[in-house]
Amino acid sequence: MKPDFKPAISPAVQIGLVGFALIAICYGFARFAFGLLLPQIDAELSLGPTVSGVISGGSFLGYCLFIIISAIATERFGPRVVATAAACVAAVGMAGIAVAPDAV
């Protein structure tokens, strides 16, 4: 006879916590890491304040647009698929920033 195992946290709360963590990672690290790394990036790529502002503003615009897209995608594909995709996109984006030879 199997023992009854019930998690201490409900599935809804679990997915909520995972979503919160992904937002913190995707928004926090992927967006604000640019600002933290900007002095080093500017030294290597000579971006200047205008290009830096456009990149930072574009990052925020993308975040706002993908909030809407993720809400629609969650209804269609489910929260786990969207959460996994968000984590992958953030990782690829950060890797792209790390190896970028220029601002483009």
mmCIF file of N, CA and C in Angstrom:
data_model
loop_
_atom_site.group_PDB
_atom_site.id
_atom_site.type_symbol
_atom_site.label_atom_id
_atom_site.label_comp_id
_atom_site.label_asym_id
_atom_site.label_seq_id
_atom_site.Cartn_x
_atom_site.Cartn_y
_atom_site.Cartn_z
ATOM 1 N N MET A 1 0.841 -1.178 0.000
ATOM 2 C CA MET A 1 0.000 0.000 0.000
ATOM 3 C C MET A 1 0.890 1.247 0.000
ATOM 4 N N LYS A 2 0.629 2.183 -0.908
ATOM 5 C CA LYS A 2 1.403 3.401 -1.026
ATOM 6 C C LYS A 2 1.019 4.386 0.076
ATOM 7 N N PRO A 3 2.019 5.044 0.647
ATOM 8 C CA PRO A 3 1.666 6.101 1.603
ATOM 9 C C PRO A 3 1.137 7.310 0.843
ATOM 10 N N ASP A 4 0.192 7.983 1.427
ATOM 11 C CA ASP A 4 -0.359 9.195 0.804
ATOM 12 C C ASP A 4 0.642 10.329 0.987
ATOM 13 N N PHE A 5 1.092 10.854 -0.128
ATOM 14 C CA PHE A 5 2.012 11.985 -0.094
ATOM 15 C C PHE A 5 1.303 13.187 -0.682
ATOM 16 N N LYS A 6 1.188 14.203 0.110
ATOM 17 C CA LYS A 6 0.593 15.449 -0.362
ATOM 18 C C LYS A 6 1.609 16.556 -0.139
ATOM 19 N N PRO A 7 1.936 17.300 -1.209
ATOM 20 C CA PRO A 7 2.910 18.380 -1.024
ATOM 21 C C PRO A 7 2.365 19.432 -0.068
ATOM 22 N N ALA A 8 3.279 20.074 0.644
ATOM 23 C CA ALA A 8 2.884 21.096 1.613
ATOM 24 C C ALA A 8 2.319 22.336 0.926
ATOM 25 N N ILE A 9 2.690 22.531 -0.319
ATOM 26 C CA ILE A 9 2.230 23.698 -1.080
ATOM 27 C C ILE A 9 1.369 23.204 -2.229
ATOM 28 N N SER A 10 0.253 23.865 -2.436
ATOM 29 C CA SER A 10 -0.659 23.456 -3.507
ATOM 30 C C SER A 10 -0.009 23.675 -4.877
ATOM 31 N N PRO A 11 -0.443 22.942 -5.902
ATOM 32 C CA PRO A 11 0.114 23.136 -7.250
ATOM 33 C C PRO A 11 -0.033 24.567 -7.758
ATOM 34 N N ALA A 12 -1.134 25.217 -7.427
ATOM 35 C CA ALA A 12 -1.329 26.597 -7.884
ATOM 36 C C ALA A 12 -0.290 27.521 -7.260
ATOM 37 N N VAL A 13 -0.007 27.324 -5.987
ATOM 38 C CA VAL A 13 1.000 28.153 -5.323
ATOM 39 C C VAL A 13 2.388 27.815 -5.854
ATOM 40 N N GLN A 14 2.645 26.543 -6.130
ATOM 41 C CA GLN A 14 3.941 26.136 -6.681
ATOM 42 C C GLN A 14 4.205 26.815 -8.019
ATOM 43 N N ILE A 15 3.232 26.786 -8.923
ATOM 44 C CA ILE A 15 3.430 27.418 -10.237
ATOM 45 C C ILE A 15 3.525 28.937 -10.080
ATOM 46 N N GLY A 16 2.824 29.481 -9.101
ATOM 47 C CA GLY A 16 2.933 30.916 -8.828
ATOM 48 C C GLY A 16 4.327 31.298 -8.359
ATOM 49 N N LEU A 17 4.911 30.474 -7.502
ATOM 50 C CA LEU A 17 6.266 30.736 -7.021
ATOM 51 C C LEU A 17 7.295 30.589 -8.140
ATOM 52 N N VAL A 18 7.098 29.584 -8.979
ATOM 53 C CA VAL A 18 7.998 29.408 -10.125
ATOM 54 C C VAL A 18 7.873 30.600 -11.067
ATOM 55 N N GLY A 19 6.642 31.036 -11.318
ATOM 56 C CA GLY A 19 6.433 32.205 -12.175
ATOM 57 C C GLY A 19 7.080 33.453 -11.602
ATOM 58 N N PHE A 20 6.939 33.635 -10.289
ATOM 59 C CA PHE A 20 7.562 34.779 -9.625
ATOM 60 C C PHE A 20 9.078 34.730 -9.787
ATOM 61 N N ALA A 21 9.650 33.539 -9.580
ATOM 62 C CA ALA A 21 11.097 33.390 -9.715
ATOM 63 C C ALA A 21 11.540 33.668 -11.149
ATOM 64 N N LEU A 22 10.776 33.184 -12.125
ATOM 65 C CA LEU A 22 11.143 33.423 -13.523
ATOM 66 C C LEU A 22 11.059 34.899 -13.882
ATOM 67 N N ILE A 23 10.049 35.580 -13.357
ATOM 68 C CA ILE A 23 9.952 37.016 -13.609
ATOM 69 C C ILE A 23 11.154 37.726 -12.998
ATOM 70 N N ALA A 24 11.508 37.337 -11.784
ATOM 71 C CA ALA A 24 12.666 37.950 -11.138
ATOM 72 C C ALA A 24 13.928 37.708 -11.940
ATOM 73 N N ILE A 25 14.092 36.492 -12.437
ATOM 74 C CA ILE A 25 15.286 36.161 -13.222
ATOM 75 C C ILE A 25 15.258 36.862 -14.575
ATOM 76 N N CYS A 26 14.144 36.694 -15.296
ATOM 77 C CA CYS A 26 14.067 37.249 -16.652
ATOM 78 C C CYS A 26 14.106 38.769 -16.631
ATOM 79 N N TYR A 27 13.347 39.369 -15.739
ATOM 80 C CA TYR A 27 13.306 40.828 -15.699
ATOM 81 C C TYR A 27 14.526 41.379 -14.983
ATOM 82 N N GLY A 28 14.819 40.791 -13.838
ATOM 83 C CA GLY A 28 15.928 41.303 -13.047
ATOM 84 C C GLY A 28 17.267 41.109 -13.710
ATOM 85 N N PHE A 29 17.642 39.865 -13.950
ATOM 86 C CA PHE A 29 18.954 39.600 -14.514
ATOM 87 C C PHE A 29 19.046 40.030 -15.966
ATOM 88 N N ALA A 30 18.088 39.629 -16.771
ATOM 89 C CA ALA A 30 18.182 39.890 -18.198
ATOM 90 C C ALA A 30 18.047 41.365 -18.527
ATOM 91 N N ARG A 31 17.236 42.104 -17.786
ATOM 92 C CA ARG A 31 17.067 43.516 -18.087
ATOM 93 C C ARG A 31 18.081 44.383 -17.362
ATOM 94 N N PHE A 32 18.192 44.204 -16.059
ATOM 95 C CA PHE A 32 19.053 45.092 -15.286
ATOM 96 C C PHE A 32 20.526 44.735 -15.376
ATOM 97 N N ALA A 33 20.845 43.544 -15.839
ATOM 98 C CA ALA A 33 22.259 43.189 -16.012
ATOM 99 C C ALA A 33 22.902 44.119 -17.035
ATOM 100 N N PHE A 34 22.144 44.557 -18.019
ATOM 101 C CA PHE A 34 22.690 45.491 -19.002
ATOM 102 C C PHE A 34 23.173 46.758 -18.302
ATOM 103 N N GLY A 35 22.366 47.280 -17.395
ATOM 104 C CA GLY A 35 22.764 48.487 -16.674
ATOM 105 C C GLY A 35 23.984 48.268 -15.797
ATOM 106 N N LEU A 36 24.059 47.114 -15.172
ATOM 107 C CA LEU A 36 25.206 46.814 -14.323
ATOM 108 C C LEU A 36 26.483 46.626 -15.134
ATOM 109 N N LEU A 37 26.327 46.074 -16.315
ATOM 110 C CA LEU A 37 27.493 45.805 -17.158
ATOM 111 C C LEU A 37 27.791 46.944 -18.129
ATOM 112 N N LEU A 38 26.970 47.999 -18.120
ATOM 113 C CA LEU A 38 27.102 49.072 -19.104
ATOM 114 C C LEU A 38 28.485 49.719 -19.129
ATOM 115 N N PRO A 39 29.123 49.999 -17.987
ATOM 116 C CA PRO A 39 30.463 50.605 -18.085
ATOM 117 C C PRO A 39 31.461 49.729 -18.859
ATOM 118 N N GLN A 40 31.437 48.425 -18.608
ATOM 119 C CA GLN A 40 32.348 47.531 -19.320
ATOM 120 C C GLN A 40 31.959 47.410 -20.798
ATOM 121 N N ILE A 41 30.650 47.313 -21.049
ATOM 122 C CA ILE A 41 30.173 47.206 -22.434
ATOM 123 C C ILE A 41 30.528 48.474 -23.203
ATOM 124 N N ASP A 42 30.307 49.636 -22.578
ATOM 125 C CA ASP A 42 30.606 50.908 -23.244
ATOM 126 C C ASP A 42 32.096 51.041 -23.529
ATOM 127 N N ALA A 43 32.917 50.578 -22.608
ATOM 128 C CA ALA A 43 34.368 50.657 -22.812
ATOM 129 C C ALA A 43 34.797 49.812 -24.011
ATOM 130 N N GLU A 44 34.174 48.660 -24.178
ATOM 131 C CA GLU A 44 34.565 47.771 -25.272
ATOM 132 C C GLU A 44 33.915 48.135 -26.601
ATOM 133 N N LEU A 45 32.651 48.620 -26.562
ATOM 134 C CA LEU A 45 31.914 48.858 -27.804
ATOM 135 C C LEU A 45 31.714 50.324 -28.141
ATOM 136 N N SER A 46 32.090 51.230 -27.252
ATOM 137 C CA SER A 46 31.907 52.679 -27.449
ATOM 138 C C SER A 46 30.475 53.005 -27.866
ATOM 139 N N LEU A 47 29.521 52.635 -27.027
ATOM 140 C CA LEU A 47 28.106 52.823 -27.366
ATOM 141 C C LEU A 47 27.664 54.274 -27.290
ATOM 142 N N GLY A 48 28.010 54.964 -26.251
ATOM 143 C CA GLY A 48 27.527 56.318 -26.050
ATOM 144 C C GLY A 48 26.168 56.308 -25.363
ATOM 145 N N PRO A 49 25.771 57.452 -24.808
ATOM 146 C CA PRO A 49 24.528 57.499 -24.033
ATOM 147 C C PRO A 49 23.260 57.268 -24.860
ATOM 148 N N THR A 50 23.219 57.715 -26.093
ATOM 149 C CA THR A 50 22.017 57.542 -26.907
ATOM 150 C C THR A 50 21.781 56.072 -27.239
ATOM 151 N N VAL A 51 22.803 55.396 -27.719
ATOM 152 C CA VAL A 51 22.660 53.982 -28.072
ATOM 153 C C VAL A 51 22.371 53.154 -26.821
ATOM 154 N N SER A 52 23.035 53.479 -25.718
ATOM 155 C CA SER A 52 22.773 52.770 -24.469
ATOM 156 C C SER A 52 21.323 52.949 -24.033
ATOM 157 N N GLY A 53 20.808 54.161 -24.161
ATOM 158 C CA GLY A 53 19.416 54.431 -23.807
ATOM 159 C C GLY A 53 18.434 53.711 -24.716
ATOM 160 N N VAL A 54 18.736 53.658 -26.003
ATOM 161 C CA VAL A 54 17.865 52.947 -26.951
ATOM 162 C C VAL A 54 17.845 51.455 -26.627
ATOM 163 N N ILE A 55 19.001 50.879 -26.335
ATOM 164 C CA ILE A 55 19.056 49.459 -25.986
ATOM 165 C C ILE A 55 18.284 49.197 -24.700
ATOM 166 N N SER A 56 18.487 50.025 -23.698
ATOM 167 C CA SER A 56 17.787 49.851 -22.424
ATOM 168 C C SER A 56 16.287 50.052 -22.581
ATOM 169 N N GLY A 57 15.888 51.081 -23.327
ATOM 170 C CA GLY A 57 14.464 51.325 -23.576
ATOM 171 C C GLY A 57 13.827 50.213 -24.394
ATOM 172 N N GLY A 58 14.570 49.704 -25.376
ATOM 173 C CA GLY A 58 14.078 48.581 -26.173
ATOM 174 C C GLY A 58 13.892 47.339 -25.341
ATOM 175 N N SER A 59 14.765 47.137 -24.384
ATOM 176 C CA SER A 59 14.643 46.004 -23.465
ATOM 177 C C SER A 59 13.349 46.111 -22.662
ATOM 178 N N PHE A 60 13.061 47.295 -22.159
ATOM 179 C CA PHE A 60 11.834 47.488 -21.383
ATOM 180 C C PHE A 60 10.595 47.351 -22.267
ATOM 181 N N LEU A 61 10.641 47.881 -23.483
ATOM 182 C CA LEU A 61 9.527 47.745 -24.417
ATOM 183 C C LEU A 61 9.275 46.268 -24.728
ATOM 184 N N GLY A 62 10.336 45.525 -24.983
ATOM 185 C CA GLY A 62 10.200 44.091 -25.228
ATOM 186 C C GLY A 62 9.580 43.371 -24.045
ATOM 187 N N TYR A 63 10.002 43.735 -22.850
ATOM 188 C CA TYR A 63 9.421 43.133 -21.644
ATOM 189 C C TYR A 63 7.917 43.400 -21.590
ATOM 190 N N CYS A 64 7.517 44.648 -21.824
ATOM 191 C CA CYS A 64 6.086 45.003 -21.782
ATOM 192 C C CYS A 64 5.286 44.243 -22.839
ATOM 193 N N LEU A 65 5.810 44.135 -24.045
ATOM 194 C CA LEU A 65 5.111 43.410 -25.112
ATOM 195 C C LEU A 65 4.992 41.921 -24.782
ATOM 196 N N PHE A 66 6.051 41.353 -24.255
ATOM 197 C CA PHE A 66 6.024 39.926 -23.976
ATOM 198 C C PHE A 66 5.202 39.574 -22.742
ATOM 199 N N ILE A 67 4.895 40.536 -21.908
ATOM 200 C CA ILE A 67 3.931 40.285 -20.823
ATOM 201 C C ILE A 67 2.578 39.953 -21.446
ATOM 202 N N ILE A 68 2.184 40.724 -22.437
ATOM 203 C CA ILE A 68 0.903 40.488 -23.120
ATOM 204 C C ILE A 68 0.951 39.162 -23.881
ATOM 205 N N ILE A 69 2.033 38.943 -24.621
ATOM 206 C CA ILE A 69 2.170 37.701 -25.388
ATOM 207 C C ILE A 69 2.182 36.491 -24.468
ATOM 208 N N SER A 70 2.869 36.602 -23.324
ATOM 209 C CA SER A 70 2.935 35.450 -22.412
ATOM 210 C C SER A 70 1.575 35.134 -21.802
ATOM 211 N N ALA A 71 0.763 36.148 -21.559
ATOM 212 C CA ALA A 71 -0.588 35.890 -21.037
ATOM 213 C C ALA A 71 -1.414 35.102 -22.054
ATOM 214 N N ILE A 72 -1.322 35.482 -23.312
ATOM 215 C CA ILE A 72 -2.042 34.771 -24.373
ATOM 216 C C ILE A 72 -1.472 33.364 -24.552
ATOM 217 N N ALA A 73 -0.142 33.254 -24.567
ATOM 218 C CA ALA A 73 0.507 31.949 -24.756
ATOM 219 C C ALA A 73 0.215 31.006 -23.589
ATOM 220 N N THR A 74 0.102 31.536 -22.392
ATOM 221 C CA THR A 74 -0.195 30.694 -21.226
ATOM 222 C C THR A 74 -1.564 30.055 -21.362
ATOM 223 N N GLU A 75 -2.512 30.812 -21.857
ATOM 224 C CA GLU A 75 -3.849 30.253 -22.074
ATOM 225 C C GLU A 75 -3.818 29.154 -23.136
ATOM 226 N N ARG A 76 -2.988 29.337 -24.138
ATOM 227 C CA ARG A 76 -2.957 28.387 -25.256
ATOM 228 C C ARG A 76 -2.071 27.164 -24.996
ATOM 229 N N PHE A 77 -0.878 27.388 -24.410
ATOM 230 C CA PHE A 77 0.099 26.308 -24.271
ATOM 231 C C PHE A 77 0.287 25.820 -22.834
ATOM 232 N N GLY A 78 -0.188 26.582 -21.869
ATOM 233 C CA GLY A 78 -0.016 26.209 -20.470
ATOM 234 C C GLY A 78 1.155 26.945 -19.835
ATOM 235 N N PRO A 79 1.126 27.071 -18.509
ATOM 236 C CA PRO A 79 2.143 27.868 -17.818
ATOM 237 C C PRO A 79 3.546 27.266 -17.843
ATOM 238 N N ARG A 80 3.651 25.949 -17.851
ATOM 239 C CA ARG A 80 4.986 25.335 -17.821
ATOM 240 C C ARG A 80 5.747 25.585 -19.111
ATOM 241 N N VAL A 81 5.066 25.501 -20.223
ATOM 242 C CA VAL A 81 5.718 25.745 -21.515
ATOM 243 C C VAL A 81 6.180 27.199 -21.589
ATOM 244 N N VAL A 82 5.324 28.111 -21.180
ATOM 245 C CA VAL A 82 5.664 29.533 -21.246
ATOM 246 C C VAL A 82 6.794 29.854 -20.272
ATOM 247 N N ALA A 83 6.754 29.295 -19.079
ATOM 248 C CA ALA A 83 7.814 29.543 -18.096
ATOM 249 C C ALA A 83 9.155 29.001 -18.590
ATOM 250 N N THR A 84 9.152 27.828 -19.173
ATOM 251 C CA THR A 84 10.385 27.246 -19.712
ATOM 252 C C THR A 84 10.907 28.081 -20.873
ATOM 253 N N ALA A 85 10.011 28.502 -21.750
ATOM 254 C CA ALA A 85 10.418 29.342 -22.877
ATOM 255 C C ALA A 85 11.004 30.660 -22.387
ATOM 256 N N ALA A 86 10.407 31.253 -21.362
ATOM 257 C CA ALA A 86 10.917 32.520 -20.819
ATOM 258 C C ALA A 86 12.326 32.356 -20.270
ATOM 259 N N ALA A 87 12.551 31.272 -19.558
ATOM 260 C CA ALA A 87 13.891 31.024 -19.013
ATOM 261 C C ALA A 87 14.910 30.820 -20.132
ATOM 262 N N CYS A 88 14.525 30.110 -21.162
ATOM 263 C CA CYS A 88 15.427 29.865 -22.298
ATOM 264 C C CYS A 88 15.733 31.157 -23.050
ATOM 265 N N VAL A 89 14.722 31.969 -23.283
ATOM 266 C CA VAL A 89 14.925 33.237 -23.992
ATOM 267 C C VAL A 89 15.846 34.152 -23.188
ATOM 268 N N ALA A 90 15.656 34.208 -21.867
ATOM 269 C CA ALA A 90 16.528 35.037 -21.023
ATOM 270 C C ALA A 90 17.969 34.545 -21.082
ATOM 271 N N ALA A 91 18.159 33.237 -21.032
ATOM 272 C CA ALA A 91 19.514 32.679 -21.082
ATOM 273 C C ALA A 91 20.178 32.973 -22.423
ATOM 274 N N VAL A 92 19.442 32.795 -23.512
ATOM 275 C CA VAL A 92 19.996 33.069 -24.836
ATOM 276 C C VAL A 92 20.300 34.562 -24.993
ATOM 277 N N GLY A 93 19.424 35.402 -24.492
ATOM 278 C CA GLY A 93 19.653 36.848 -24.563
ATOM 279 C C GLY A 93 20.888 37.282 -23.801
ATOM 280 N N MET A 94 21.060 36.748 -22.603
ATOM 281 C CA MET A 94 22.239 37.095 -21.816
ATOM 282 C C MET A 94 23.515 36.564 -22.475
ATOM 283 N N ALA A 95 23.428 35.375 -23.061
ATOM 284 C CA ALA A 95 24.588 34.834 -23.777
ATOM 285 C C ALA A 95 24.916 35.708 -24.978
ATOM 286 N N GLY A 96 23.874 36.186 -25.653
ATOM 287 C CA GLY A 96 24.083 37.085 -26.792
ATOM 288 C C GLY A 96 24.765 38.376 -26.387
ATOM 289 N N ILE A 97 24.371 38.926 -25.254
ATOM 290 C CA ILE A 97 25.016 40.150 -24.757
ATOM 291 C C ILE A 97 26.477 39.857 -24.435
ATOM 292 N N ALA A 98 26.723 38.700 -23.856
ATOM 293 C CA ALA A 98 28.089 38.363 -23.456
ATOM 294 C C ALA A 98 29.045 38.243 -24.622
ATOM 295 N N VAL A 99 28.561 37.794 -25.777
ATOM 296 C CA VAL A 99 29.461 37.574 -26.913
ATOM 297 C C VAL A 99 29.293 38.610 -28.031
ATOM 298 N N ALA A 100 28.478 39.630 -27.806
ATOM 299 C CA ALA A 100 28.212 40.628 -28.849
ATOM 300 C C ALA A 100 29.469 41.397 -29.222
ATOM 301 N N PRO A 101 29.793 41.460 -30.510
ATOM 302 C CA PRO A 101 30.971 42.223 -30.926
ATOM 303 C C PRO A 101 30.688 43.723 -31.092
ATOM 304 N N ASP A 102 29.408 44.097 -31.230
ATOM 305 C CA ASP A 102 29.039 45.510 -31.363
ATOM 306 C C ASP A 102 27.607 45.713 -30.873
ATOM 307 N N ALA A 103 27.117 46.948 -30.938
ATOM 308 C CA ALA A 103 25.800 47.273 -30.404
ATOM 309 C C ALA A 103 24.658 46.569 -31.136
ATOM 310 N N VAL A 104 24.791 46.380 -32.414
ATOM 311 C CA VAL A 104 23.751 45.718 -33.194
ATOM 312 C C VAL A 104 23.600 44.283 -32.742
#
